[in-house]
């Protein structure tokens, strides 16, 4: 089931399945901003990545000496969430651990996802509540995809604008395993805070940026300089991903609290770089905002 929220600027739909954003429409122009889930390119639109972001080494995750099978980006995006609060401008969802989730992730948890409209922004809040009797380790990420406004537009019609960066260092990704190569980093230099957008940018698959280097990034029209859609990290996010498929008429701007495993990582999940930890009874929180220009 899809539920809606709206204000004078935006109309937004969210699905109970995965608590996934399904639609963002500008009311003044009627422009559809969010990717439409065309399976010819990418069938998701803005999935929640939990309890793992990206791939784990050999599709396994070790927790307290026991190995668990994983799937890319975790299981939350496939689960039915319960909507616990619904108003004109706000939706709040809940996912609780159960017998099925414990087959892949042994902790008792509650995952809360909240969407709240604030003029031309969508405030996205994550809360991970640990109801286990031990420290719970996890990663969580956002994956919103933004479609190009006009049919026939290509990546070359847009550029990426980083208001706070003049350069950053990216981490290479193994194209076969989907894991990071921390010993292979490369510098990305920006021109006037701007990175040219093209299919070639994604020859490395995902542009992965660690060490909380990115706080805000926009998709911007190249011809006019108009800010189209973007993401701002309200809290600190240790990693950020930028991704699209070849010829895909969209770009994903992904704030991550943690990311894929590094190549060859076989230690307990608690030892993973960038891991988040919630003590028993603790509720861990993070927020970011989707920005509409």
mmCIF file of C-alpha atoms in Angstrom:
data_model
loop_
_atom_site.group_PDB
_atom_site.id
_atom_site.type_symbol
_atom_site.label_atom_id
_atom_site.label_comp_id
_atom_site.label_asym_id
_atom_site.label_seq_id
_atom_site.Cartn_x
_atom_site.Cartn_y
_atom_site.Cartn_z
ATOM 1 C CA UNK A 1 0.000 0.000 0.000
ATOM 2 C CA UNK A 2 1.194 3.496 -0.853
ATOM 3 C CA UNK A 3 0.518 6.403 1.504
ATOM 4 C CA UNK A 4 0.796 10.091 0.675
ATOM 5 C CA UNK A 5 2.007 13.258 2.333
ATOM 6 C CA UNK A 6 1.943 16.719 0.817
ATOM 7 C CA UNK A 7 2.405 20.420 1.404
ATOM 8 C CA UNK A 8 2.109 23.473 -0.882
ATOM 9 C CA UNK A 9 5.382 22.536 -2.614
ATOM 10 C CA UNK A 10 5.602 18.721 -2.813
ATOM 11 C CA UNK A 11 3.478 15.610 -3.224
ATOM 12 C CA UNK A 12 5.135 12.435 -1.911
ATOM 13 C CA UNK A 13 4.163 8.753 -1.833
ATOM 14 C CA UNK A 14 5.701 6.043 0.365
ATOM 15 C CA UNK A 15 5.128 2.278 0.183
ATOM 16 C CA UNK A 16 4.532 0.093 3.229
ATOM 17 C CA UNK A 17 6.859 -2.403 1.542
ATOM 18 C CA UNK A 18 10.339 -1.424 2.608
ATOM 19 C CA UNK A 19 9.080 1.987 3.836
ATOM 20 C CA UNK A 20 10.364 3.062 0.428
ATOM 21 C CA UNK A 21 9.792 6.453 -1.143
ATOM 22 C CA UNK A 22 7.861 5.856 -4.362
ATOM 23 C CA UNK A 23 7.164 9.310 -5.715
ATOM 24 C CA UNK A 24 8.276 12.925 -5.287
ATOM 25 C CA UNK A 25 6.422 15.472 -7.408
ATOM 26 C CA UNK A 26 6.883 19.227 -7.560
ATOM 27 C CA UNK A 27 3.473 20.853 -7.411
ATOM 28 C CA UNK A 28 4.444 24.041 -9.252
ATOM 29 C CA UNK A 29 5.744 22.282 -12.367
ATOM 30 C CA UNK A 30 4.336 18.762 -12.061
ATOM 31 C CA UNK A 31 7.875 17.421 -12.448
ATOM 32 C CA UNK A 32 8.429 13.869 -11.186
ATOM 33 C CA UNK A 33 11.736 13.953 -9.310
ATOM 34 C CA UNK A 34 12.134 10.426 -7.927
ATOM 35 C CA UNK A 35 13.209 7.562 -10.184
ATOM 36 C CA UNK A 36 10.201 5.539 -11.411
ATOM 37 C CA UNK A 37 11.534 2.014 -10.829
ATOM 38 C CA UNK A 38 11.727 1.029 -14.506
ATOM 39 C CA UNK A 39 13.036 -2.584 -14.313
ATOM 40 C CA UNK A 40 14.888 -2.130 -17.599
ATOM 41 C CA UNK A 41 17.388 -0.157 -15.518
ATOM 42 C CA UNK A 42 16.708 -0.447 -11.768
ATOM 43 C CA UNK A 43 13.499 -1.704 -10.164
ATOM 44 C CA UNK A 44 13.880 0.151 -6.854
ATOM 45 C CA UNK A 45 13.368 3.861 -6.221
ATOM 46 C CA UNK A 46 14.709 4.727 -2.772
ATOM 47 C CA UNK A 47 15.268 1.562 -0.705
ATOM 48 C CA UNK A 48 16.336 1.432 2.943
ATOM 49 C CA UNK A 49 19.573 -0.555 3.284
ATOM 50 C CA UNK A 50 19.644 -2.530 6.565
ATOM 51 C CA UNK A 51 21.257 -4.317 8.405
ATOM 52 C CA UNK A 52 24.036 -4.225 5.819
ATOM 53 C CA UNK A 53 24.877 -1.669 3.168
ATOM 54 C CA UNK A 54 26.171 -3.166 -0.065
ATOM 55 C CA UNK A 55 27.821 -6.569 -0.225
ATOM 56 C CA UNK A 56 29.555 -8.566 2.479
ATOM 57 C CA UNK A 57 32.654 -10.634 1.755
ATOM 58 C CA UNK A 58 31.564 -13.986 0.255
ATOM 59 C CA UNK A 59 27.948 -13.060 1.090
ATOM 60 C CA UNK A 60 28.522 -13.883 4.753
ATOM 61 C CA UNK A 61 28.507 -11.931 8.006
ATOM 62 C CA UNK A 62 30.153 -13.185 11.203
ATOM 63 C CA UNK A 63 28.411 -12.327 14.478
ATOM 64 C CA UNK A 64 29.667 -13.692 17.797
ATOM 65 C CA UNK A 65 31.537 -16.494 16.054
ATOM 66 C CA UNK A 66 28.624 -17.634 13.874
ATOM 67 C CA UNK A 67 28.286 -16.996 10.153
ATOM 68 C CA UNK A 68 25.058 -15.727 8.603
ATOM 69 C CA UNK A 69 24.160 -15.551 4.925
ATOM 70 C CA UNK A 70 23.527 -12.050 3.611
ATOM 71 C CA UNK A 71 21.995 -10.459 0.565
ATOM 72 C CA UNK A 72 23.137 -7.221 -1.019
ATOM 73 C CA UNK A 73 21.810 -4.222 0.920
ATOM 74 C CA UNK A 74 20.147 -6.395 3.576
ATOM 75 C CA UNK A 75 16.541 -7.482 3.997
ATOM 76 C CA UNK A 76 14.661 -4.374 5.170
ATOM 77 C CA UNK A 77 13.836 -3.225 1.638
ATOM 78 C CA UNK A 78 11.804 -6.415 1.072
ATOM 79 C CA UNK A 79 9.859 -6.305 4.354
ATOM 80 C CA UNK A 80 6.381 -4.986 5.083
ATOM 81 C CA UNK A 81 6.619 -2.103 7.534
ATOM 82 C CA UNK A 82 3.807 -0.979 9.815
ATOM 83 C CA UNK A 83 2.722 2.644 9.506
ATOM 84 C CA UNK A 84 2.343 3.871 13.095
ATOM 85 C CA UNK A 85 1.790 7.585 12.414
ATOM 86 C CA UNK A 86 0.140 9.235 9.426
ATOM 87 C CA UNK A 87 -0.649 12.910 9.001
ATOM 88 C CA UNK A 88 -0.754 15.423 6.173
ATOM 89 C CA UNK A 89 3.002 16.063 6.173
ATOM 90 C CA UNK A 90 4.458 13.128 8.125
ATOM 91 C CA UNK A 91 4.679 9.314 7.944
ATOM 92 C CA UNK A 92 6.339 7.073 10.532
ATOM 93 C CA UNK A 93 7.039 3.378 9.936
ATOM 94 C CA UNK A 94 8.148 0.468 12.110
ATOM 95 C CA UNK A 95 9.849 -2.842 11.331
ATOM 96 C CA UNK A 96 10.313 -5.342 14.160
ATOM 97 C CA UNK A 97 12.618 -8.343 14.175
ATOM 98 C CA UNK A 98 10.954 -11.735 13.940
ATOM 99 C CA UNK A 99 11.792 -15.394 13.489
ATOM 100 C CA UNK A 100 12.595 -14.860 9.817
ATOM 101 C CA UNK A 101 14.955 -11.883 10.300
ATOM 102 C CA UNK A 102 16.823 -13.742 13.050
ATOM 103 C CA UNK A 103 17.852 -16.369 10.484
ATOM 104 C CA UNK A 104 20.018 -13.691 8.851
ATOM 105 C CA UNK A 105 20.625 -11.270 11.705
ATOM 106 C CA UNK A 106 20.348 -12.647 15.259
ATOM 107 C CA UNK A 107 19.423 -9.471 17.123
ATOM 108 C CA UNK A 108 16.051 -8.275 18.401
ATOM 109 C CA UNK A 109 15.519 -4.785 17.005
ATOM 110 C CA UNK A 110 12.983 -2.179 15.987
ATOM 111 C CA UNK A 111 13.745 -0.074 12.913
ATOM 112 C CA UNK A 112 11.853 3.219 12.712
ATOM 113 C CA UNK A 113 11.707 5.235 9.467
ATOM 114 C CA UNK A 114 10.144 8.707 9.398
ATOM 115 C CA UNK A 115 9.441 11.036 6.470
ATOM 116 C CA UNK A 116 8.474 14.626 7.197
ATOM 117 C CA UNK A 117 7.938 17.478 4.740
ATOM 118 C CA UNK A 118 9.528 20.845 5.413
ATOM 119 C CA UNK A 119 8.725 23.170 2.511
ATOM 120 C CA UNK A 120 10.837 21.829 -0.399
ATOM 121 C CA UNK A 121 12.709 19.281 1.709
ATOM 122 C CA UNK A 122 11.925 15.758 2.887
ATOM 123 C CA UNK A 123 13.452 15.045 6.286
ATOM 124 C CA UNK A 124 14.360 11.353 6.550
ATOM 125 C CA UNK A 125 14.936 9.982 10.052
ATOM 126 C CA UNK A 126 16.263 6.540 10.989
ATOM 127 C CA UNK A 127 16.081 5.075 14.468
ATOM 128 C CA UNK A 128 17.525 1.650 15.289
ATOM 129 C CA UNK A 129 16.363 0.377 18.656
ATOM 130 C CA UNK A 130 18.297 -2.497 20.230
ATOM 131 C CA UNK A 131 16.005 -4.828 22.165
ATOM 132 C CA UNK A 132 18.674 -7.493 22.567
ATOM 133 C CA UNK A 133 20.681 -8.155 25.684
ATOM 134 C CA UNK A 134 23.982 -7.449 23.925
ATOM 135 C CA UNK A 135 25.599 -4.771 21.781
ATOM 136 C CA UNK A 136 24.101 -4.771 18.278
ATOM 137 C CA UNK A 137 26.310 -3.955 15.268
ATOM 138 C CA UNK A 138 24.872 -2.845 11.925
ATOM 139 C CA UNK A 139 25.145 -0.568 8.931
ATOM 140 C CA UNK A 140 22.277 1.379 7.385
ATOM 141 C CA UNK A 141 21.998 3.524 4.291
ATOM 142 C CA UNK A 142 19.757 5.508 1.994
ATOM 143 C CA UNK A 143 19.557 4.956 -1.770
ATOM 144 C CA UNK A 144 17.309 7.646 -3.323
ATOM 145 C CA UNK A 145 17.363 7.751 -7.107
ATOM 146 C CA UNK A 146 16.608 10.965 -9.000
ATOM 147 C CA UNK A 147 15.301 10.774 -12.544
ATOM 148 C CA UNK A 148 16.142 13.322 -15.198
ATOM 149 C CA UNK A 149 13.265 15.748 -15.636
ATOM 150 C CA UNK A 150 12.716 15.574 -19.376
ATOM 151 C CA UNK A 151 12.411 12.505 -21.568
ATOM 152 C CA UNK A 152 15.513 11.985 -23.662
ATOM 153 C CA UNK A 153 17.830 13.799 -21.269
ATOM 154 C CA UNK A 154 21.133 12.088 -20.521
ATOM 155 C CA UNK A 155 23.760 12.300 -17.826
ATOM 156 C CA UNK A 156 25.656 14.836 -19.894
ATOM 157 C CA UNK A 157 22.769 17.281 -19.407
ATOM 158 C CA UNK A 158 23.486 17.364 -15.661
ATOM 159 C CA UNK A 159 26.410 17.780 -13.295
ATOM 160 C CA UNK A 160 27.107 17.066 -9.626
ATOM 161 C CA UNK A 161 27.537 20.109 -7.392
ATOM 162 C CA UNK A 162 29.276 19.786 -4.003
ATOM 163 C CA UNK A 163 28.858 23.105 -2.118
ATOM 164 C CA UNK A 164 31.442 22.252 0.551
ATOM 165 C CA UNK A 165 34.044 20.326 -1.486
ATOM 166 C CA UNK A 166 36.823 21.253 -3.876
ATOM 167 C CA UNK A 167 38.002 17.634 -4.089
ATOM 168 C CA UNK A 168 37.557 14.299 -2.355
ATOM 169 C CA UNK A 169 39.170 10.872 -2.215
ATOM 170 C CA UNK A 170 37.180 7.851 -3.431
ATOM 171 C CA UNK A 171 37.677 4.165 -2.625
ATOM 172 C CA UNK A 172 37.841 1.611 -5.440
ATOM 173 C CA UNK A 173 35.246 -1.177 -5.584
ATOM 174 C CA UNK A 174 35.805 -4.722 -6.854
ATOM 175 C CA UNK A 175 33.371 -5.083 -9.756
ATOM 176 C CA UNK A 176 32.956 -8.851 -9.240
ATOM 177 C CA UNK A 177 32.467 -9.057 -5.474
ATOM 178 C CA UNK A 178 31.070 -5.585 -4.828
ATOM 179 C CA UNK A 179 33.538 -5.095 -1.981
ATOM 180 C CA UNK A 180 35.817 -2.179 -1.207
ATOM 181 C CA UNK A 181 39.532 -1.931 -1.951
ATOM 182 C CA UNK A 182 40.795 0.412 0.779
ATOM 183 C CA UNK A 183 44.369 0.207 -0.524
ATOM 184 C CA UNK A 184 43.212 1.581 -3.877
ATOM 185 C CA UNK A 185 42.039 5.158 -3.474
ATOM 186 C CA UNK A 186 41.945 7.909 -6.053
ATOM 187 C CA UNK A 187 41.544 11.656 -5.857
ATOM 188 C CA UNK A 188 38.579 13.318 -7.534
ATOM 189 C CA UNK A 189 39.229 16.993 -8.252
ATOM 190 C CA UNK A 190 36.277 19.328 -8.730
ATOM 191 C CA UNK A 191 36.033 22.425 -10.901
ATOM 192 C CA UNK A 192 34.155 25.181 -9.067
ATOM 193 C CA UNK A 193 32.748 22.514 -6.718
ATOM 194 C CA UNK A 194 31.416 20.632 -9.755
ATOM 195 C CA UNK A 195 31.947 17.139 -11.193
ATOM 196 C CA UNK A 196 31.060 16.346 -14.792
ATOM 197 C CA UNK A 197 28.373 13.666 -14.991
ATOM 198 C CA UNK A 198 28.744 10.881 -17.562
ATOM 199 C CA UNK A 199 28.392 7.117 -17.914
ATOM 200 C CA UNK A 200 32.183 6.864 -17.717
ATOM 201 C CA UNK A 201 32.049 8.146 -14.143
ATOM 202 C CA UNK A 202 30.437 4.832 -13.188
ATOM 203 C CA UNK A 203 32.930 2.549 -14.918
ATOM 204 C CA UNK A 204 34.097 1.869 -11.345
ATOM 205 C CA UNK A 205 30.485 0.883 -10.463
ATOM 206 C CA UNK A 206 29.685 3.053 -7.439
ATOM 207 C CA UNK A 207 31.636 6.170 -6.548
ATOM 208 C CA UNK A 208 32.357 5.390 -2.866
ATOM 209 C CA UNK A 209 33.544 8.243 -0.658
ATOM 210 C CA UNK A 210 34.584 7.459 2.931
ATOM 211 C CA UNK A 211 35.683 9.485 5.976
ATOM 212 C CA UNK A 212 32.589 11.718 6.094
ATOM 213 C CA UNK A 213 33.965 13.861 3.256
ATOM 214 C CA UNK A 214 30.587 14.651 1.691
ATOM 215 C CA UNK A 215 27.866 16.532 3.535
ATOM 216 C CA UNK A 216 25.809 17.875 0.643
ATOM 217 C CA UNK A 217 25.559 17.139 -3.077
ATOM 218 C CA UNK A 218 23.160 18.295 -5.776
ATOM 219 C CA UNK A 219 22.163 17.146 -9.217
ATOM 220 C CA UNK A 220 22.321 20.377 -11.232
ATOM 221 C CA UNK A 221 21.345 21.282 -14.777
ATOM 222 C CA UNK A 222 24.480 21.951 -16.771
ATOM 223 C CA UNK A 223 22.997 24.459 -19.218
ATOM 224 C CA UNK A 224 21.324 26.720 -16.658
ATOM 225 C CA UNK A 225 23.024 25.934 -13.344
ATOM 226 C CA UNK A 226 19.604 25.192 -11.819
ATOM 227 C CA UNK A 227 19.729 23.057 -8.677
ATOM 228 C CA UNK A 228 17.431 20.128 -9.441
ATOM 229 C CA UNK A 229 17.565 17.645 -6.525
ATOM 230 C CA UNK A 230 20.058 16.811 -3.813
ATOM 231 C CA UNK A 231 20.884 15.280 -0.453
ATOM 232 C CA UNK A 232 22.139 16.942 2.731
ATOM 233 C CA UNK A 233 23.555 14.905 5.616
ATOM 234 C CA UNK A 234 22.142 16.465 8.782
ATOM 235 C CA UNK A 235 24.149 14.101 10.974
ATOM 236 C CA UNK A 236 27.599 12.814 10.067
ATOM 237 C CA UNK A 237 27.601 9.904 7.626
ATOM 238 C CA UNK A 238 30.913 8.077 7.368
ATOM 239 C CA UNK A 239 30.378 7.110 3.718
ATOM 240 C CA UNK A 240 28.524 8.350 0.659
ATOM 241 C CA UNK A 241 27.747 6.561 -2.597
ATOM 242 C CA UNK A 242 26.938 7.944 -6.052
ATOM 243 C CA UNK A 243 25.659 5.425 -8.592
ATOM 244 C CA UNK A 244 23.827 4.823 -11.847
ATOM 245 C CA UNK A 245 23.691 2.101 -14.477
ATOM 246 C CA UNK A 246 25.058 2.790 -17.977
ATOM 247 C CA UNK A 247 22.549 4.771 -20.034
ATOM 248 C CA UNK A 248 20.286 4.982 -16.986
ATOM 249 C CA UNK A 249 18.351 8.295 -16.969
ATOM 250 C CA UNK A 250 18.831 8.752 -13.235
ATOM 251 C CA UNK A 251 21.473 9.144 -10.521
ATOM 252 C CA UNK A 252 21.408 7.829 -6.946
ATOM 253 C CA UNK A 253 22.819 9.999 -4.139
ATOM 254 C CA UNK A 254 23.318 7.689 -1.164
ATOM 255 C CA UNK A 255 24.120 8.680 2.434
ATOM 256 C CA UNK A 256 25.519 5.648 4.255
ATOM 257 C CA UNK A 257 26.205 4.981 7.914
ATOM 258 C CA UNK A 258 28.676 2.242 7.027
ATOM 259 C CA UNK A 259 29.243 0.550 3.677
ATOM 260 C CA UNK A 260 30.153 -2.709 1.925
ATOM 261 C CA UNK A 261 32.825 -4.982 3.364
ATOM 262 C CA UNK A 262 36.401 -4.489 2.327
ATOM 263 C CA UNK A 263 37.808 -7.220 0.116
ATOM 264 C CA UNK A 264 38.815 -10.222 2.249
ATOM 265 C CA UNK A 265 37.141 -9.006 5.461
ATOM 266 C CA UNK A 266 36.474 -12.090 7.606
ATOM 267 C CA UNK A 267 36.343 -10.658 11.120
ATOM 268 C CA UNK A 268 33.332 -10.267 13.376
ATOM 269 C CA UNK A 269 30.955 -7.558 12.182
ATOM 270 C CA UNK A 270 31.761 -5.560 15.321
ATOM 271 C CA UNK A 271 35.305 -5.054 13.963
ATOM 272 C CA UNK A 272 34.225 -3.731 10.581
ATOM 273 C CA UNK A 273 35.363 -0.176 9.732
ATOM 274 C CA UNK A 274 32.462 2.259 9.888
ATOM 275 C CA UNK A 275 30.216 -0.094 11.859
ATOM 276 C CA UNK A 276 27.491 1.314 14.104
ATOM 277 C CA UNK A 277 26.838 -0.061 17.577
ATOM 278 C CA UNK A 278 23.761 0.203 19.783
ATOM 279 C CA UNK A 279 23.931 -0.884 23.411
ATOM 280 C CA UNK A 280 21.088 -2.936 24.923
ATOM 281 C CA UNK A 281 18.054 -0.668 25.219
ATOM 282 C CA UNK A 282 19.693 2.108 23.196
ATOM 283 C CA UNK A 283 18.016 3.822 20.248
ATOM 284 C CA UNK A 284 20.575 4.916 17.625
ATOM 285 C CA UNK A 285 19.500 7.830 15.375
ATOM 286 C CA UNK A 286 20.529 9.549 12.136
ATOM 287 C CA UNK A 287 18.904 12.062 9.792
ATOM 288 C CA UNK A 288 19.371 13.359 6.271
ATOM 289 C CA UNK A 289 17.277 15.518 3.959
ATOM 290 C CA UNK A 290 16.232 15.157 0.342
ATOM 291 C CA UNK A 291 16.374 18.599 -1.278
ATOM 292 C CA UNK A 292 14.284 19.804 -4.194
ATOM 293 C CA UNK A 293 15.576 22.866 -6.043
#
